[in-house]
CSV table of C-alpha atoms and ligand atoms in Angstrom, one decimal:
chain,number,residue,atom,x,y,z
A,1,MET,CA,95.8,91.4,33.6
A,2,ASP,CA,98.0,88.5,34.2
A,3,PRO,CA,96.2,86.2,36.7
A,4,ARG,CA,99.5,85.8,38.6
A,5,ILE,CA,99.6,89.6,39.4
A,6,LYS,CA,96.1,89.5,40.8
A,7,SER,CA,97.1,86.5,43.0
A,8,ILE,CA,100.2,88.2,44.3
A,9,GLU,CA,98.2,91.3,45.1
A,10,ASP,CA,95.9,89.2,47.2
A,11,GLN,CA,98.8,87.6,49.0
A,12,VAL,CA,100.3,91.0,49.7
A,13,ASN,CA,97.1,92.3,51.2
A,14,ASN,CA,96.5,89.2,53.3
A,15,PHE,CA,100.0,88.6,54.7
A,16,LEU,CA,99.9,88.8,58.5
A,17,ILE,CA,102.8,90.9,59.9
A,18,LYS,CA,102.9,90.9,63.7
A,19,THR,CA,106.6,90.5,64.4
A,20,LYS,CA,109.9,91.5,63.0
A,21,GLU,CA,110.3,88.0,61.7
A,22,ASP,CA,107.0,88.3,59.8
A,23,LEU,CA,108.2,91.5,58.3
A,24,GLU,CA,111.5,90.0,57.1
A,25,SER,CA,109.8,87.0,55.5
A,26,TYR,CA,107.3,89.4,53.8
A,27,ARG,CA,110.3,91.4,52.5
A,28,LEU,CA,112.0,88.3,51.1
A,29,GLN,CA,108.8,87.0,49.5
A,30,PHE,CA,107.7,90.3,47.8
A,31,ILE,CA,110.3,93.0,47.8
A,32,SER,CA,113.8,91.6,47.6
A,33,LYS,CA,115.7,91.1,44.3
A,34,LYS,CA,114.8,87.4,44.5
A,35,GLY,CA,111.1,88.0,45.4
A,36,VAL,CA,108.1,87.2,43.2
A,37,VAL,CA,107.7,90.8,41.9
A,38,SER,CA,111.3,91.0,40.7
A,39,SER,CA,111.0,87.7,38.9
A,40,LEU,CA,107.9,88.9,37.1
A,41,PHE,CA,109.8,92.0,36.0
A,42,ASP,CA,112.6,89.7,34.6
A,43,GLU,CA,110.0,87.6,32.8
A,44,MET,CA,108.5,90.8,31.2
A,45,LYS,CA,111.8,91.7,29.6
A,46,THR,CA,111.4,88.7,27.3
A,47,MET,CA,107.9,89.6,26.2
A,48,ALA,CA,106.7,91.1,23.0
A,49,SER,CA,106.4,94.9,23.1
A,50,GLU,CA,102.6,95.2,23.0
A,51,HIS,CA,102.3,92.9,26.1
A,52,LYS,CA,105.2,94.6,27.8
A,53,LYS,CA,103.4,97.9,28.1
A,54,GLN,CA,100.3,96.5,29.7
A,55,MET,CA,102.2,94.2,32.0
A,56,GLY,CA,104.6,97.0,33.0
A,57,LYS,CA,101.8,99.2,34.4
A,58,SER,CA,100.2,96.4,36.4
A,59,LEU,CA,103.6,95.3,37.7
A,60,ASN,CA,104.6,98.8,38.8
A,61,ASP,CA,101.3,99.1,40.7
A,62,LEU,CA,101.9,95.8,42.4
A,63,LYS,CA,105.5,96.8,43.3
A,64,GLN,CA,104.2,100.1,44.8
A,65,LEU,CA,101.5,98.3,46.8
A,66,ALA,CA,104.0,95.8,48.2
A,67,GLU,CA,106.4,98.5,49.2
A,68,GLU,CA,103.8,100.6,50.8
A,69,ARG,CA,102.5,97.7,52.8
A,70,PHE,CA,106.1,97.0,53.9
A,71,LYS,CA,106.6,100.6,55.0
A,72,THR,CA,103.4,100.8,57.0
A,73,ALA,CA,104.0,97.5,58.8
A,74,GLN,CA,107.6,98.5,59.6
A,75,GLU,CA,106.4,101.8,61.1
A,76,ALA,CA,103.7,100.1,63.1
A,77,LEU,CA,106.2,97.6,64.6
A,78,GLU,CA,108.6,100.3,65.6
A,79,ASN,CA,105.9,102.4,67.2
A,80,ASN,CA,104.7,99.4,69.2
A,81,ALA,CA,108.2,98.7,70.4
A,82,SER,CA,108.8,102.2,71.6
A,83,THR,CA,105.4,102.4,73.4
A,84,ALA,CA,106.1,99.1,75.2
A,85,SER,CA,109.5,100.2,76.4
A,86,ALA,CA,108.1,103.6,77.6
A,87,ASP,CA,105.3,101.8,79.6
A,88,VAL,CA,107.5,99.4,81.5
A,89,ASP,CA,110.2,100.7,83.7
A,90,LEU,CA,111.9,97.5,85.0
A,91,THR,CA,113.8,99.5,87.7
A,92,LEU,CA,110.6,100.4,89.5
A,93,PRO,CA,109.5,98.3,92.6
A,94,MET,CA,106.5,96.1,91.8
A,95,ILE,CA,103.0,97.2,92.6
A,96,PRO,CA,101.7,94.9,95.3
A,97,ASN,CA,98.5,93.0,94.7
A,98,LYS,CA,95.6,94.3,96.7
A,99,THR,CA,94.3,91.2,98.4
A,100,GLY,CA,91.2,91.3,100.4
A,101,SER,CA,91.1,90.1,104.0
A,102,GLN,CA,88.7,87.8,105.8
A,103,HIS,CA,86.3,89.5,108.2
A,104,PRO,CA,87.3,88.8,111.8
A,105,LEU,CA,83.8,87.5,112.6
A,106,ASN,CA,84.2,84.9,109.8
A,107,LEU,CA,87.7,83.9,111.1
A,108,THR,CA,86.1,83.3,114.5
A,109,ARG,CA,83.1,81.4,113.1
A,110,PHE,CA,85.4,79.2,110.9
A,111,ARG,CA,87.5,78.4,114.0
A,112,ILE,CA,84.5,77.5,116.2
A,113,ILE,CA,83.1,75.3,113.4
A,114,GLU,CA,86.5,73.6,113.0
A,115,ILE,CA,86.7,72.8,116.7
A,116,PHE,CA,83.2,71.4,117.0
A,117,GLU,CA,83.4,69.5,113.7
A,118,ARG,CA,86.3,67.5,115.2
A,119,LEU,CA,84.0,66.5,118.0
A,120,GLY,CA,81.4,65.2,115.5
A,121,PHE,CA,79.1,68.2,115.4
A,122,ASN,CA,77.3,69.0,112.1
A,123,VAL,CA,76.6,72.5,111.0
A,124,GLU,CA,72.9,73.3,110.7
A,125,ASP,CA,71.2,76.3,109.2
A,126,GLY,CA,67.7,77.8,109.3
A,127,PRO,CA,65.6,80.9,108.5
A,128,GLU,CA,66.3,84.4,109.9
A,129,ILE,CA,62.6,85.4,109.6
A,130,GLU,CA,60.7,83.1,112.0
A,131,ASN,CA,57.3,82.6,113.5
A,132,ASP,CA,56.6,82.9,117.2
A,133,TRP,CA,56.3,79.2,117.8
A,134,HIS,CA,59.8,78.3,116.5
A,135,ASN,CA,61.4,81.3,118.2
A,136,PHE,CA,59.6,81.4,121.6
A,137,THR,CA,56.7,79.0,122.3
A,138,ALA,CA,58.6,75.7,121.5
A,139,LEU,CA,61.5,77.0,123.6
A,140,ASN,CA,59.3,77.2,126.7
A,141,PHE,CA,59.1,81.0,126.8
A,142,PRO,CA,56.1,81.9,129.0
A,143,GLU,CA,53.2,83.8,127.4
A,144,ASN,CA,54.2,87.1,129.0
A,145,HIS,CA,58.0,86.8,128.8
A,146,PRO,CA,59.6,90.2,128.2
A,147,ALA,CA,61.7,88.9,125.2
A,148,ARG,CA,58.4,88.6,123.3
A,149,GLU,CA,57.7,92.4,123.6
A,150,MET,CA,57.8,94.7,120.7
A,151,GLN,CA,60.5,96.7,122.5
A,152,ASP,CA,62.9,93.7,122.5
A,153,THR,CA,62.3,92.2,119.1
A,154,PHE,CA,61.7,93.2,115.4
A,155,PHE,CA,58.3,92.0,114.2
A,156,VAL,CA,57.6,91.5,110.6
A,157,GLU,CA,53.9,90.8,111.2
A,158,LYS,CA,51.6,90.6,114.3
A,159,ASN,CA,48.8,88.1,114.9
A,160,PRO,CA,50.1,85.6,114.0
A,161,ASP,CA,53.5,86.9,115.0
A,162,VAL,CA,56.4,86.7,112.5
A,163,LEU,CA,59.7,88.2,113.6
A,164,LEU,CA,63.4,88.4,113.0
A,165,ARG,CA,64.8,85.6,115.1
A,166,THR,CA,66.3,86.6,118.4
A,167,HIS,CA,68.6,83.6,118.6
A,168,THR,CA,69.5,80.6,116.4
A,169,SER,CA,67.6,78.3,118.7
A,170,ASN,CA,64.9,78.1,116.0
A,171,VAL,CA,67.3,75.9,114.1
A,172,GLN,CA,67.5,73.6,117.1
A,173,ILE,CA,63.7,73.3,117.2
A,174,ARG,CA,63.5,72.6,113.4
A,175,LEU,CA,66.2,70.0,113.7
A,176,MET,CA,64.5,68.2,116.7
A,177,LYS,CA,61.1,68.4,115.1
A,178,ASN,CA,62.1,67.1,111.7
A,179,ARG,CA,64.6,64.4,112.5
A,180,LYS,CA,65.0,61.6,114.9
A,181,PRO,CA,67.6,61.7,117.7
A,182,PRO,CA,70.6,61.4,118.3
A,183,PHE,CA,71.6,65.0,117.3
A,184,ARG,CA,75.0,66.6,117.5
A,185,ALA,CA,75.0,69.9,115.7
A,186,ILE,CA,76.0,73.6,115.9
A,187,MET,CA,74.0,76.5,114.5
A,188,PRO,CA,76.0,79.5,113.4
A,189,GLY,CA,74.0,82.5,112.2
A,190,ARG,CA,72.8,86.1,112.4
A,191,VAL,CA,70.3,87.2,115.0
A,192,TYR,CA,68.4,90.4,115.8
A,193,ARG,CA,67.4,92.3,118.9
A,194,ASN,CA,65.8,95.7,119.3
A,195,GLU,CA,68.8,97.3,121.1
A,196,ALA,CA,70.2,100.8,120.9
A,197,ILE,CA,73.6,100.6,119.0
A,198,SER,CA,76.6,101.2,121.3
A,199,ALA,CA,80.1,99.9,121.8
A,200,ARG,CA,78.7,96.9,123.6
A,201,ALA,CA,75.3,96.2,121.9
A,202,HIS,CA,73.9,96.1,118.4
A,203,CYS,CA,70.6,95.4,116.7
A,204,PHE,CA,72.1,92.5,114.9
A,205,PHE,CA,74.9,90.1,115.9
A,206,HIS,CA,76.0,86.5,115.4
A,207,GLN,CA,75.7,83.4,117.5
A,208,VAL,CA,76.8,79.8,117.4
A,209,GLU,CA,74.5,77.5,119.3
A,210,GLY,CA,75.1,73.9,119.9
A,211,LEU,CA,72.8,70.9,120.7
A,212,TYR,CA,73.6,67.4,121.7
A,213,VAL,CA,70.7,65.0,122.3
A,214,ASP,CA,71.1,61.3,122.8
A,215,LYS,CA,70.4,58.6,125.4
A,216,ASN,CA,72.3,59.3,128.7
A,217,VAL,CA,73.7,62.7,127.8
A,218,GLY,CA,74.5,64.4,131.1
A,219,PHE,CA,75.8,67.7,132.6
A,220,ALA,CA,79.4,66.2,132.7
A,221,ASP,CA,79.3,65.9,128.9
A,222,LEU,CA,78.3,69.6,128.6
A,223,LYS,CA,81.0,70.7,130.9
A,224,GLN,CA,83.7,68.6,129.2
A,225,THR,CA,82.7,69.7,125.7
A,226,LEU,CA,82.8,73.4,126.6
A,227,TYR,CA,86.1,72.9,128.6
A,228,HIS,CA,87.6,71.3,125.5
A,229,PHE,CA,86.3,74.2,123.3
A,230,ALA,CA,87.7,76.9,125.6
A,231,LYS,CA,91.2,75.3,125.6
A,232,GLU,CA,91.2,74.9,121.8
A,233,MET,CA,89.9,78.4,121.2
A,234,PHE,CA,91.8,80.4,123.8
A,235,GLY,CA,94.8,78.2,124.7
A,236,LYS,CA,95.7,75.2,126.8
A,237,GLU,CA,96.0,77.3,130.0
A,238,THR,CA,92.4,78.5,129.8
A,239,LYS,CA,90.1,77.5,132.8
A,240,ILE,CA,86.4,77.5,132.8
A,241,ARG,CA,83.8,78.3,135.5
A,242,LEU,CA,80.1,77.5,135.4
A,243,ARG,CA,77.7,79.9,137.2
A,244,PRO,CA,74.1,78.9,137.9
A,245,SER,CA,71.7,80.8,135.7
A,246,PHE,CA,68.2,80.8,134.3
A,247,PHE,CA,66.9,80.3,130.7
A,248,PRO,CA,63.4,79.1,129.9
A,249,PHE,CA,64.7,76.4,127.5
A,250,THR,CA,67.3,74.7,129.8
A,251,GLU,CA,67.1,73.2,133.3
A,252,PRO,CA,69.6,73.3,135.0
A,253,SER,CA,71.2,76.3,133.3
A,254,ALA,CA,74.7,77.8,133.6
A,255,GLU,CA,76.7,80.7,132.3
A,256,ILE,CA,80.2,79.7,131.1
A,257,ASP,CA,83.1,82.0,132.1
A,258,ILE,CA,86.7,81.6,131.0
A,259,SER,CA,89.7,82.8,132.9
A,260,CYS,CA,90.7,86.3,131.7
A,261,LEU,CA,93.0,86.1,128.7
A,262,ILE,CA,94.6,89.5,129.5
A,263,CYS,CA,95.4,89.2,133.2
A,264,HIS,CA,95.2,85.4,133.6
A,265,GLY,CA,93.1,85.8,136.7
A,266,LYS,CA,94.9,88.6,138.5
A,267,GLY,CA,92.2,91.2,137.6
A,268,CYS,CA,92.1,93.9,134.8
A,269,ASN,CA,89.5,96.2,133.3
A,270,VAL,CA,88.5,93.7,130.6
A,271,CYS,CA,87.4,91.2,133.3
A,272,LYS,CA,86.3,94.1,135.6
A,273,TYR,CA,88.9,92.9,138.1
A,274,SER,CA,87.1,89.5,138.6
A,275,GLY,CA,89.6,87.4,136.7
A,276,TRP,CA,86.7,85.8,134.7
A,277,VAL,CA,85.0,86.7,131.4
A,278,GLU,CA,81.6,85.3,130.3
A,279,ILE,CA,81.6,83.6,126.9
A,280,ALA,CA,78.4,81.4,126.7
A,281,GLY,CA,75.1,80.4,128.2
A,282,SER,CA,74.3,76.7,128.5
A,283,GLY,CA,72.3,74.0,130.2
A,284,MET,CA,70.4,70.7,129.9
A,285,VAL,CA,67.6,70.9,127.3
A,286,HIS,CA,64.3,71.5,129.2
A,287,PRO,CA,62.0,68.4,129.1
A,288,ASN,CA,59.2,70.7,127.8
A,289,VAL,CA,61.3,71.7,124.8
A,290,LEU,CA,62.0,68.0,124.0
A,291,ARG,CA,58.2,67.3,124.4
A,292,ASN,CA,57.3,70.2,122.1
A,293,CYS,CA,59.4,68.7,119.4
A,294,GLY,CA,58.0,65.2,119.8
A,295,ILE,CA,61.0,63.7,121.7
A,296,ASP,CA,60.4,61.6,124.9
A,297,PRO,CA,62.4,63.3,127.7
A,298,GLU,CA,62.3,60.0,129.7
A,299,GLU,CA,64.3,58.3,126.8
A,300,TYR,CA,66.5,61.2,125.6
A,301,THR,CA,68.4,64.0,127.3
A,302,GLY,CA,70.5,66.7,125.9
A,303,PHE,CA,72.5,69.8,126.4
A,304,ALA,CA,72.5,73.1,124.6
A,305,PHE,CA,74.7,76.1,124.6
A,306,GLY,CA,74.9,79.5,122.8
A,307,MET,CA,77.7,82.0,122.4
A,308,GLY,CA,78.1,85.3,120.7
A,309,ILE,CA,80.7,85.3,117.8
A,310,GLU,CA,81.3,89.1,118.3
A,311,ARG,CA,82.0,88.6,122.0
A,312,ILE,CA,84.6,85.8,121.3
A,313,THR,CA,86.2,87.8,118.5
A,314,MET,CA,86.5,90.8,120.7
A,315,LEU,CA,88.3,88.7,123.3
A,316,ARG,CA,90.5,87.0,120.6
A,317,TYR,CA,91.7,90.2,119.0
A,318,SER,CA,91.3,92.7,121.9
A,319,ILE,CA,88.7,94.7,120.1
A,320,ASN,CA,86.8,97.1,122.3
A,321,ASP,CA,83.9,98.4,120.1
A,322,LEU,CA,81.3,96.1,118.6
A,323,ARG,CA,80.4,98.7,116.0
A,324,LEU,CA,83.7,98.2,114.2
A,325,PHE,CA,82.5,94.9,112.9
A,326,SER,CA,79.8,96.4,110.7
A,327,GLU,CA,81.2,99.9,109.8
A,328,ASN,CA,83.2,98.5,106.8
A,329,ASP,CA,86.3,100.6,107.8
A,330,ILE,CA,89.0,99.3,105.6
A,331,ARG,CA,91.7,100.4,108.1
A,332,PHE,CA,90.1,98.0,110.6
A,333,LEU,CA,89.4,95.1,108.2
A,334,LYS,CA,92.7,94.9,106.5
A,335,GLN,CA,94.5,94.0,109.8
A,336,PHE,CA,93.1,90.5,109.6
A,337,LYS,CA,94.2,87.4,107.7
A,338,PRO,CA,94.2,87.8,103.9
A,339,VAL,CA,91.9,85.6,101.9
A,340,ILE,CA,94.7,83.6,100.2
B,401,ZN,ZN1,91.4,90.4,133.3
């Protein structure tokens, strides 16, 4: 066989035909009157008759191969075009992208972090499974305090006690124990209590606690910081009120109320007609807690506070059932700000 025929056969088989333009250049190269196959036919006419017969058979085979390849490629291109036009109806309205939304608890957490970061507070993190010392003893909880009971807390092990933390105060203890003051930090995180699940209580929820320890930190600093927070979080008109309270880890202690966002102090069922809504617990860090962490309470003082992210989110978005946050009901979740 003429080596040129073999070479053209290879070219025909390997020619890539993906577009109409490819098909046309294929046609010009191999099938048209000026193509390579035709020119070999022309050449054959001048040959001696014994060569002519042999060459003629090979050339006819080549011509057939080239034409078949052309036909198959042409059909394939036409089919693709018709499928594509059937799939896309440009007159239809577009299908909207399904974008996820941010969980309302995260939206609130991010906002709280943003406010305190601008005041120079770092974000600190710590373990959710904690030993008794970091969760209770270091925080000045007396031996027989009811919060240490099995009924109130989830224990992982007893003697020595290991439990799911009941507040993020364990992070405050770890911070004070491991580093030197001054500290200015907030601790957002998940906490656990052995509560029956209802519209107002859950066995897990989220807190943000704050700690500020330095020389000459006073109660006025605590009040001003939380007043600033309330105005940033709930609006410039928001007022705060401090009510004396008791916590083992702070002295003096106070509950922080804000003026009711719904009725602005006139009285409604959200504020139980008092005009005030509780948002946080706070106080000056108890000298025993500082001592437990190796800090001299004569040299350093500090304030601490803690608030529930669920509680603040419920106030922000007028949500009346705590269980909605963890039920993963898409109708509830998709009402909040999209991720993008
Ligand atoms: Zn009210």
